[in-house]
PDB file of N, CA, C and O in Angstrom, chain B, residues numbered from 101:
ATOM      1  N   UNK B 101      49.703  83.329  56.203  1.00  0.00           N
ATOM      2  CA  UNK B 101      48.379  82.741  56.270  1.00  0.00           C
ATOM      3  C   UNK B 101      48.140  81.826  55.064  1.00  0.00           C
ATOM      4  O   UNK B 101      47.626  80.717  55.213  1.00  0.00           O
ATOM      5  N   UNK B 102      48.515  82.299  53.867  1.00  0.00           N
ATOM      6  CA  UNK B 102      48.327  81.488  52.670  1.00  0.00           C
ATOM      7  C   UNK B 102      49.226  80.256  52.729  1.00  0.00           C
ATOM      8  O   UNK B 102      48.829  79.168  52.310  1.00  0.00           O
ATOM      9  N   UNK B 103      50.423  80.432  53.244  1.00  0.00           N
ATOM     10  CA  UNK B 103      51.346  79.305  53.386  1.00  0.00           C
ATOM     11  C   UNK B 103      50.748  78.238  54.312  1.00  0.00           C
ATOM     12  O   UNK B 103      50.860  77.042  54.045  1.00  0.00           O
ATOM     13  N   UNK B 104      50.127  78.674  55.378  1.00  0.00           N
ATOM     14  CA  UNK B 104      49.500  77.741  56.328  1.00  0.00           C
ATOM     15  C   UNK B 104      48.343  77.000  55.657  1.00  0.00           C
ATOM     16  O   UNK B 104      48.172  75.798  55.860  1.00  0.00           O
ATOM     17  N   UNK B 105      47.556  77.714  54.863  1.00  0.00           N
ATOM     18  CA  UNK B 105      46.429  77.104  54.153  1.00  0.00           C
ATOM     19  C   UNK B 105      46.927  76.035  53.179  1.00  0.00           C
ATOM     20  O   UNK B 105      46.347  74.952  53.100  1.00  0.00           O
ATOM     21  N   UNK B 106      47.987  76.330  52.446  1.00  0.00           N
ATOM     22  CA  UNK B 106      48.565  75.354  51.518  1.00  0.00           C
ATOM     23  C   UNK B 106      49.069  74.124  52.264  1.00  0.00           C
ATOM     24  O   UNK B 106      48.907  72.994  51.803  1.00  0.00           O
ATOM     25  N   UNK B 107      49.675  74.355  53.408  1.00  0.00           N
ATOM     26  CA  UNK B 107      50.184  73.244  54.211  1.00  0.00           C
ATOM     27  C   UNK B 107      49.048  72.340  54.684  1.00  0.00           C
ATOM     28  O   UNK B 107      49.161  71.117  54.613  1.00  0.00           O
ATOM     29  N   UNK B 108      47.975  72.922  55.156  1.00  0.00           N
ATOM     30  CA  UNK B 108      46.827  72.138  55.629  1.00  0.00           C
ATOM     31  C   UNK B 108      46.218  71.348  54.481  1.00  0.00           C
ATOM     32  O   UNK B 108      45.932  70.160  54.632  1.00  0.00           O
ATOM     33  N   UNK B 109      46.018  71.985  53.343  1.00  0.00           N
ATOM     34  CA  UNK B 109      45.447  71.300  52.178  1.00  0.00           C
ATOM     35  C   UNK B 109      46.367  70.174  51.728  1.00  0.00           C
ATOM     36  O   UNK B 109      45.900  69.079  51.415  1.00  0.00           O
ATOM     37  N   UNK B 110      47.655  70.430  51.695  1.00  0.00           N
ATOM     38  CA  UNK B 110      48.622  69.403  51.296  1.00  0.00           C
ATOM     39  C   UNK B 110      48.583  68.220  52.253  1.00  0.00           C
ATOM     40  O   UNK B 110      48.591  67.071  51.811  1.00  0.00           O
ATOM     41  N   UNK B 111      48.543  68.478  53.542  1.00  0.00           N
ATOM     42  CA  UNK B 111      48.493  67.392  54.527  1.00  0.00           C
ATOM     43  C   UNK B 111      47.207  66.579  54.412  1.00  0.00           C
ATOM     44  O   UNK B 111      47.226  65.355  54.544  1.00  0.00           O
ATOM     45  N   UNK B 112      46.105  67.253  54.169  1.00  0.00           N
ATOM     46  CA  UNK B 112      44.833  66.536  54.002  1.00  0.00           C
ATOM     47  C   UNK B 112      44.886  65.645  52.768  1.00  0.00           C
ATOM     48  O   UNK B 112      44.487  64.482  52.828  1.00  0.00           O
ATOM     49  N   UNK B 113      45.370  66.175  51.659  1.00  0.00           N
ATOM     50  CA  UNK B 113      45.456  65.377  50.434  1.00  0.00           C
ATOM     51  C   UNK B 113      46.413  64.200  50.592  1.00  0.00           C
ATOM     52  O   UNK B 113      46.146  63.106  50.095  1.00  0.00           O
ATOM     53  N   UNK B 114      47.519  64.424  51.277  1.00  0.00           N
ATOM     54  CA  UNK B 114      48.464  63.327  51.504  1.00  0.00           C
ATOM     55  C   UNK B 114      47.856  62.250  52.393  1.00  0.00           C
ATOM     56  O   UNK B 114      48.055  61.059  52.154  1.00  0.00           O
ATOM     57  N   UNK B 115      47.118  62.664  53.415  1.00  0.00           N
ATOM     58  CA  UNK B 115      46.515  61.666  54.301  1.00  0.00           C
ATOM     59  C   UNK B 115      45.460  60.849  53.567  1.00  0.00           C
ATOM     60  O   UNK B 115      45.317  59.653  53.822  1.00  0.00           O
ATOM     61  N   UNK B 116      44.724  61.474  52.665  1.00  0.00           N
ATOM     62  CA  UNK B 116      43.749  60.731  51.856  1.00  0.00           C
ATOM     63  C   UNK B 116      44.474  59.768  50.922  1.00  0.00           C
ATOM     64  O   UNK B 116      44.064  58.617  50.771  1.00  0.00           O
ATOM     65  N   UNK B 117      45.539  60.232  50.304  1.00  0.00           N
ATOM     66  CA  UNK B 117      46.306  59.374  49.395  1.00  0.00           C
ATOM     67  C   UNK B 117      46.939  58.199  50.110  1.00  0.00           C
ATOM     68  O   UNK B 117      46.929  57.080  49.597  1.00  0.00           O
ATOM     69  N   UNK B 118      47.481  58.437  51.269  1.00  0.00           N
ATOM     70  CA  UNK B 118      48.130  57.359  52.023  1.00  0.00           C
ATOM     71  C   UNK B 118      47.103  56.358  52.538  1.00  0.00           C
ATOM     72  O   UNK B 118      47.371  55.157  52.571  1.00  0.00           O
ATOM     73  N   UNK B 119      45.934  56.841  52.938  1.00  0.00           N
ATOM     74  CA  UNK B 119      44.922  55.927  53.477  1.00  0.00           C
ATOM     75  C   UNK B 119      44.387  54.987  52.408  1.00  0.00           C
ATOM     76  O   UNK B 119      43.856  53.926  52.738  1.00  0.00           O
ATOM     77  N   UNK B 120      44.512  55.348  51.141  1.00  0.00           N
ATOM     78  CA  UNK B 120      44.036  54.489  50.060  1.00  0.00           C
ATOM     79  C   UNK B 120      45.018  53.367  49.748  1.00  0.00           C
ATOM     80  O   UNK B 120      44.659  52.414  49.056  1.00  0.00           O
ATOM     81  N   UNK B 121      46.230  53.459  50.235  1.00  0.00           N
ATOM     82  CA  UNK B 121      47.245  52.442  49.958  1.00  0.00           C
ATOM     83  C   UNK B 121      47.004  51.204  50.815  1.00  0.00           C
ATOM     84  O   UNK B 121      46.512  51.299  51.940  1.00  0.00           O
ATOM     85  N   UNK B 122      47.353  50.052  50.275  1.00  0.00           N
ATOM     86  CA  UNK B 122      47.286  48.828  51.054  1.00  0.00           C
ATOM     87  C   UNK B 122      46.007  48.046  50.880  1.00  0.00           C
ATOM     88  O   UNK B 122      45.899  46.949  51.427  1.00  0.00           O
ATOM     89  N   UNK B 123      45.044  48.545  50.157  1.00  0.00           N
ATOM     90  CA  UNK B 123      43.783  47.844  49.991  1.00  0.00           C
ATOM     91  C   UNK B 123      43.740  47.030  48.702  1.00  0.00           C
ATOM     92  O   UNK B 123      42.683  46.525  48.323  1.00  0.00           O
ATOM     93  N   UNK B 124      44.858  46.902  48.038  1.00  0.00           N
ATOM     94  CA  UNK B 124      44.879  46.227  46.751  1.00  0.00           C
ATOM     95  C   UNK B 124      45.297  44.770  46.842  1.00  0.00           C
ATOM     96  O   UNK B 124      45.167  44.034  45.864  1.00  0.00           O
ATOM     97  N   UNK B 125      45.792  44.338  47.984  1.00  0.00           N
ATOM     98  CA  UNK B 125      46.293  42.972  48.140  1.00  0.00           C
ATOM     99  C   UNK B 125      45.612  42.319  49.335  1.00  0.00           C
ATOM    100  O   UNK B 125      45.048  43.014  50.181  1.00  0.00           O
ATOM    101  N   UNK B 126      45.658  41.010  49.414  1.00  0.00           N
ATOM    102  CA  UNK B 126      45.097  40.340  50.579  1.00  0.00           C
ATOM    103  C   UNK B 126      45.808  40.773  51.856  1.00  0.00           C
ATOM    104  O   UNK B 126      46.934  41.271  51.824  1.00  0.00           O
ATOM    105  N   UNK B 127      45.127  40.573  52.970  1.00  0.00           N
ATOM    106  CA  UNK B 127      45.700  40.943  54.256  1.00  0.00           C
ATOM    107  C   UNK B 127      46.927  40.084  54.543  1.00  0.00           C
ATOM    108  O   UNK B 127      47.891  40.550  55.150  1.00  0.00           O
ATOM    109  N   UNK B 128      46.887  38.840  54.108  1.00  0.00           N
ATOM    110  CA  UNK B 128      48.024  37.942  54.305  1.00  0.00           C
ATOM    111  C   UNK B 128      48.132  37.044  53.084  1.00  0.00           C
ATOM    112  O   UNK B 128      47.192  36.925  52.298  1.00  0.00           O
ATOM    113  N   UNK B 129      49.264  36.428  52.940  1.00  0.00           N
ATOM    114  CA  UNK B 129      49.453  35.473  51.861  1.00  0.00           C
ATOM    115  C   UNK B 129      49.293  34.075  52.432  1.00  0.00           C
ATOM    116  O   UNK B 129      49.960  33.727  53.407  1.00  0.00           O
ATOM    117  N   UNK B 130      48.417  33.265  51.840  1.00  0.00           N
ATOM    118  CA  UNK B 130      48.206  31.921  52.376  1.00  0.00           C
ATOM    119  C   UNK B 130      49.444  31.049  52.204  1.00  0.00           C
ATOM    120  O   UNK B 130      50.231  31.219  51.272  1.00  0.00           O
ATOM    121  N   UNK B 131      49.586  30.119  53.127  1.00  0.00           N
ATOM    122  CA  UNK B 131      50.702  29.182  53.044  1.00  0.00           C
ATOM    123  C   UNK B 131      50.412  28.164  51.951  1.00  0.00           C
ATOM    124  O   UNK B 131      49.302  28.103  51.423  1.00  0.00           O
ATOM    125  N   UNK B 132      51.412  27.375  51.622  1.00  0.00           N
ATOM    126  CA  UNK B 132      51.231  26.351  50.586  1.00  0.00           C
ATOM    127  C   UNK B 132      50.157  25.355  51.010  1.00  0.00           C
ATOM    128  O   UNK B 132      49.358  24.921  50.180  1.00  0.00           O
ATOM    129  N   UNK B 133      50.128  24.990  52.285  1.00  0.00           N
ATOM    130  CA  UNK B 133      49.115  24.050  52.782  1.00  0.00           C
ATOM    131  C   UNK B 133      47.715  24.648  52.652  1.00  0.00           C
ATOM    132  O   UNK B 133      46.773  23.944  52.288  1.00  0.00           O
ATOM    133  N   UNK B 134      47.572  25.930  52.943  1.00  0.00           N
ATOM    134  CA  UNK B 134      46.270  26.580  52.812  1.00  0.00           C
ATOM    135  C   UNK B 134      45.846  26.668  51.352  1.00  0.00           C
ATOM    136  O   UNK B 134      44.668  26.502  51.035  1.00  0.00           O
ATOM    137  N   UNK B 135      46.794  26.926  50.468  1.00  0.00           N
ATOM    138  CA  UNK B 135      46.472  26.961  49.032  1.00  0.00           C
ATOM    139  C   UNK B 135      46.018  25.592  48.548  1.00  0.00           C
ATOM    140  O   UNK B 135      45.075  25.486  47.763  1.00  0.00           O
ATOM    141  N   UNK B 136      46.687  24.545  49.015  1.00  0.00           N
ATOM    142  CA  UNK B 136      46.325  23.188  48.626  1.00  0.00           C
ATOM    143  C   UNK B 136      44.924  22.852  49.130  1.00  0.00           C
ATOM    144  O   UNK B 136      44.123  22.265  48.402  1.00  0.00           O
ATOM    145  N   UNK B 137      44.631  23.223  50.371  1.00  0.00           N
ATOM    146  CA  UNK B 137      43.308  22.960  50.942  1.00  0.00           C
ATOM    147  C   UNK B 137      42.227  23.696  50.154  1.00  0.00           C
ATOM    148  O   UNK B 137      41.162  23.136  49.894  1.00  0.00           O
ATOM    149  N   UNK B 138      42.490  24.931  49.778  1.00  0.00           N
ATOM    150  CA  UNK B 138      41.539  25.698  48.991  1.00  0.00           C
ATOM    151  C   UNK B 138      41.327  25.067  47.619  1.00  0.00           C
ATOM    152  O   UNK B 138      40.198  25.002  47.133  1.00  0.00           O
ATOM    153  N   UNK B 139      42.398  24.606  46.997  1.00  0.00           N
ATOM    154  CA  UNK B 139      42.284  23.959  45.687  1.00  0.00           C
ATOM    155  C   UNK B 139      41.453  22.683  45.788  1.00  0.00           C
ATOM    156  O   UNK B 139      40.660  22.389  44.894  1.00  0.00           O
ATOM    157  N   UNK B 140      41.630  21.923  46.873  1.00  0.00           N
ATOM    158  CA  UNK B 140      40.845  20.704  47.067  1.00  0.00           C
ATOM    159  C   UNK B 140      39.369  21.033  47.261  1.00  0.00           C
ATOM    160  O   UNK B 140      38.505  20.350  46.712  1.00  0.00           O
ATOM    161  N   UNK B 141      39.077  22.067  48.032  1.00  0.00           N
ATOM    162  CA  UNK B 141      37.679  22.472  48.236  1.00  0.00           C
ATOM    163  C   UNK B 141      37.050  22.891  46.914  1.00  0.00           C
ATOM    164  O   UNK B 141      35.920  22.508  46.610  1.00  0.00           O
ATOM    165  N   UNK B 142      37.780  23.676  46.132  1.00  0.00           N
ATOM    166  CA  UNK B 142      37.259  24.118  44.841  1.00  0.00           C
ATOM    167  C   UNK B 142      37.027  22.938  43.909  1.00  0.00           C
ATOM    168  O   UNK B 142      36.061  22.938  43.145  1.00  0.00           O
ATOM    169  N   UNK B 143      37.892  21.937  43.958  1.00  0.00           N
ATOM    170  CA  UNK B 143      37.724  20.744  43.125  1.00  0.00           C
ATOM    171  C   UNK B 143      36.473  19.975  43.542  1.00  0.00           C
ATOM    172  O   UNK B 143      35.735  19.482  42.689  1.00  0.00           O
ATOM    173  N   UNK B 144      36.230  19.868  44.854  1.00  0.00           N
ATOM    174  CA  UNK B 144      35.023  19.175  45.332  1.00  0.00           C
ATOM    175  C   UNK B 144      33.763  19.920  44.909  1.00  0.00           C
ATOM    176  O   UNK B 144      32.777  19.301  44.507  1.00  0.00           O
ATOM    177  N   UNK B 145      33.795  21.234  44.998  1.00  0.00           N
ATOM    178  CA  UNK B 145      32.640  22.033  44.586  1.00  0.00           C
ATOM    179  C   UNK B 145      32.378  21.847  43.098  1.00  0.00           C
ATOM    180  O   UNK B 145      31.234  21.669  42.681  1.00  0.00           O
ATOM    181  N   UNK B 146      33.436  21.888  42.303  1.00  0.00           N
ATOM    182  CA  UNK B 146      33.294  21.714  40.855  1.00  0.00           C
ATOM    183  C   UNK B 146      32.734  20.330  40.535  1.00  0.00           C
ATOM    184  O   UNK B 146      31.879  20.198  39.659  1.00  0.00           O
ATOM    185  N   UNK B 147      33.207  19.299  41.234  1.00  0.00           N
ATOM    186  CA  UNK B 147      32.723  17.937  40.999  1.00  0.00           C
ATOM    187  C   UNK B 147      31.243  17.822  41.356  1.00  0.00           C
ATOM    188  O   UNK B 147      30.481  17.179  40.634  1.00  0.00           O
ATOM    189  N   UNK B 148      30.832  18.439  42.459  1.00  0.00           N
ATOM    190  CA  UNK B 148      29.412  18.399  42.844  1.00  0.00           C
ATOM    191  C   UNK B 148      28.545  19.098  41.809  1.00  0.00           C
ATOM    192  O   UNK B 148      27.464  18.615  41.473  1.00  0.00           O
ATOM    193  N   UNK B 149      29.020  20.244  41.300  1.00  0.00           N
ATOM    194  CA  UNK B 149      28.251  20.968  40.285  1.00  0.00           C
ATOM    195  C   UNK B 149      28.120  20.144  39.015  1.00  0.00           C
ATOM    196  O   UNK B 149      27.050  20.107  38.407  1.00  0.00           O
ATOM    197  N   UNK B 150      29.206  19.478  38.607  1.00  0.00           N
ATOM    198  CA  UNK B 150      29.157  18.650  37.405  1.00  0.00           C
ATOM    199  C   UNK B 150      28.227  17.463  37.608  1.00  0.00           C
ATOM    200  O   UNK B 150      27.483  17.102  36.696  1.00  0.00           O
ATOM    201  N   UNK B 151      28.257  16.848  38.793  1.00  0.00           N
ATOM    202  CA  UNK B 151      27.382  15.710  39.072  1.00  0.00           C
ATOM    203  C   UNK B 151      25.921  16.146  39.060  1.00  0.00           C
ATOM    204  O   UNK B 151      25.061  15.435  38.539  1.00  0.00           O
ATOM    205  N   UNK B 152      25.641  17.306  39.630  1.00  0.00           N
ATOM    206  CA  UNK B 152      24.270  17.812  39.654  1.00  0.00           C
ATOM    207  C   UNK B 152      23.786  18.101  38.236  1.00  0.00           C
ATOM    208  O   UNK B 152      22.648  17.789  37.883  1.00  0.00           O
ATOM    209  N   UNK B 153      24.659  18.698  37.431  1.00  0.00           N
ATOM    210  CA  UNK B 153      24.297  19.002  36.050  1.00  0.00           C
ATOM    211  C   UNK B 153      24.040  17.716  35.271  1.00  0.00           C
ATOM    212  O   UNK B 153      23.081  17.639  34.503  1.00  0.00           O
ATOM    213  N   UNK B 154      24.888  16.707  35.461  1.00  0.00           N
ATOM    214  CA  UNK B 154      24.704  15.427  34.776  1.00  0.00           C
ATOM    215  C   UNK B 154      23.403  14.767  35.213  1.00  0.00           C
ATOM    216  O   UNK B 154      22.697  14.181  34.393  1.00  0.00           O
ATOM    217  N   UNK B 155      23.081  14.860  36.503  1.00  0.00           N
ATOM    218  CA  UNK B 155      21.838  14.275  37.009  1.00  0.00           C
ATOM    219  C   UNK B 155      20.631  14.985  36.403  1.00  0.00           C
ATOM    220  O   UNK B 155      19.656  14.337  36.025  1.00  0.00           O
ATOM    221  N   UNK B 156      20.691  16.301  36.308  1.00  0.00           N
ATOM    222  CA  UNK B 156      19.585  17.052  35.714  1.00  0.00           C
ATOM    223  C   UNK B 156      19.418  16.701  34.241  1.00  0.00           C
ATOM    224  O   UNK B 156      18.292  16.563  33.762  1.00  0.00           O
ATOM    225  N   UNK B 157      20.523  16.558  33.522  1.00  0.00           N
ATOM    226  CA  UNK B 157      20.443  16.187  32.108  1.00  0.00           C
ATOM    227  C   UNK B 157      19.884  14.780  31.954  1.00  0.00           C
ATOM    228  O   UNK B 157      19.115  14.517  31.029  1.00  0.00           O
ATOM    229  N   UNK B 158      20.263  13.875  32.848  1.00  0.00           N
ATOM    230  CA  UNK B 158      19.751  12.506  32.794  1.00  0.00           C
ATOM    231  C   UNK B 158      18.256  12.487  33.075  1.00  0.00           C
ATOM    232  O   UNK B 158      17.519  11.721  32.454  1.00  0.00           O
ATOM    233  N   UNK B 159      17.807  13.311  33.992  1.00  0.00           N
ATOM    234  CA  UNK B 159      16.380  13.369  34.309  1.00  0.00           C
ATOM    235  C   UNK B 159      15.582  13.954  33.154  1.00  0.00           C
ATOM    236  O   UNK B 159      14.430  13.573  32.947  1.00  0.00           O
ATOM    237  N   UNK B 160      16.168  14.864  32.407  1.00  0.00           N
ATOM    238  CA  UNK B 160      15.465  15.471  31.282  1.00  0.00           C
ATOM    239  C   UNK B 160      15.361  14.516  30.101  1.00  0.00           C
ATOM    240  O   UNK B 160      14.385  14.574  29.352  1.00  0.00           O
ATOM    241  N   UNK B 161      16.339  13.642  29.918  1.00  0.00           N
ATOM    242  CA  UNK B 161      16.324  12.739  28.772  1.00  0.00           C
ATOM    243  C   UNK B 161      15.464  11.511  29.022  1.00  0.00           C
ATOM    244  O   UNK B 161      15.032  10.866  28.066  1.00  0.00           O
ATOM    245  N   UNK B 162      15.203  11.170  30.277  1.00  0.00           N
ATOM    246  CA  UNK B 162      14.364  10.012  30.578  1.00  0.00           C
ATOM    247  C   UNK B 162      12.900  10.405  30.420  1.00  0.00           C
ATOM    248  O   UNK B 162      12.489  11.478  30.862  1.00  0.00           O
ATOM    249  N   UNK B 163      12.106   9.525  29.782  1.00  0.00           N
ATOM    250  CA  UNK B 163      10.675   9.826  29.679  1.00  0.00           C
ATOM    251  C   UNK B 163      10.040   9.706  31.061  1.00  0.00           C
ATOM    252  O   UNK B 163      10.386   8.826  31.849  1.00  0.00           O
ATOM    253  N   UNK B 164       9.121  10.594  31.330  1.00  0.00           N
ATOM    254  CA  UNK B 164       8.471  10.547  32.636  1.00  0.00           C
ATOM    255  C   UNK B 164       7.527   9.357  32.680  1.00  0.00           C
ATOM    256  O   UNK B 164       6.812   9.082  31.717  1.00  0.00           O
ATOM    257  N   UNK B 165       7.532   8.662  33.795  1.00  0.00           N
ATOM    258  CA  UNK B 165       6.663   7.489  33.933  1.00  0.00           C
ATOM    259  C   UNK B 165       5.254   7.961  34.254  1.00  0.00           C
ATOM    260  O   UNK B 165       5.046   8.851  35.078  1.00  0.00           O
ATOM    261  N   UNK B 166       4.299   7.346  33.586  1.00  0.00           N
ATOM    262  CA  UNK B 166       2.904   7.718  33.762  1.00  0.00           C
ATOM    263  C   UNK B 166       2.235   6.625  34.576  1.00  0.00           C
ATOM    264  O   UNK B 166       2.306   5.447  34.226  1.00  0.00           O
ATOM    265  N   UNK B 167       1.592   7.016  35.649  1.00  0.00           N
ATOM    266  CA  UNK B 167       0.895   6.041  36.502  1.00  0.00           C
ATOM    267  C   UNK B 167      -0.360   5.575  35.787  1.00  0.00           C
ATOM    268  O   UNK B 167      -1.098   6.381  35.220  1.00  0.00           O
ATOM    269  N   UNK B 168      -0.603   4.239  35.816  1.00  0.00           N
ATOM    270  CA  UNK B 168      -1.784   3.703  35.124  1.00  0.00           C
ATOM    271  C   UNK B 168      -2.817   3.240  36.091  1.00  0.00           C
ATOM    272  O   UNK B 168      -3.874   2.761  35.682  1.00  0.00           O
TER     273      UNK B 168
END
């Protein structure tokens, strides 16, 4: 009876341990073309953020026009 209990506990612990494996990496590895496309998208996003920041800084340095 004790042997059976140890076996059940061992199997449960092993199943929990095994189920945790495989969640540390992406589901698939992107191809070189997909990596290039992602890099281009990230570059466009970065350029837009820099342009927006430059526009905001330019707006802050310009004196506001006062209607007369």
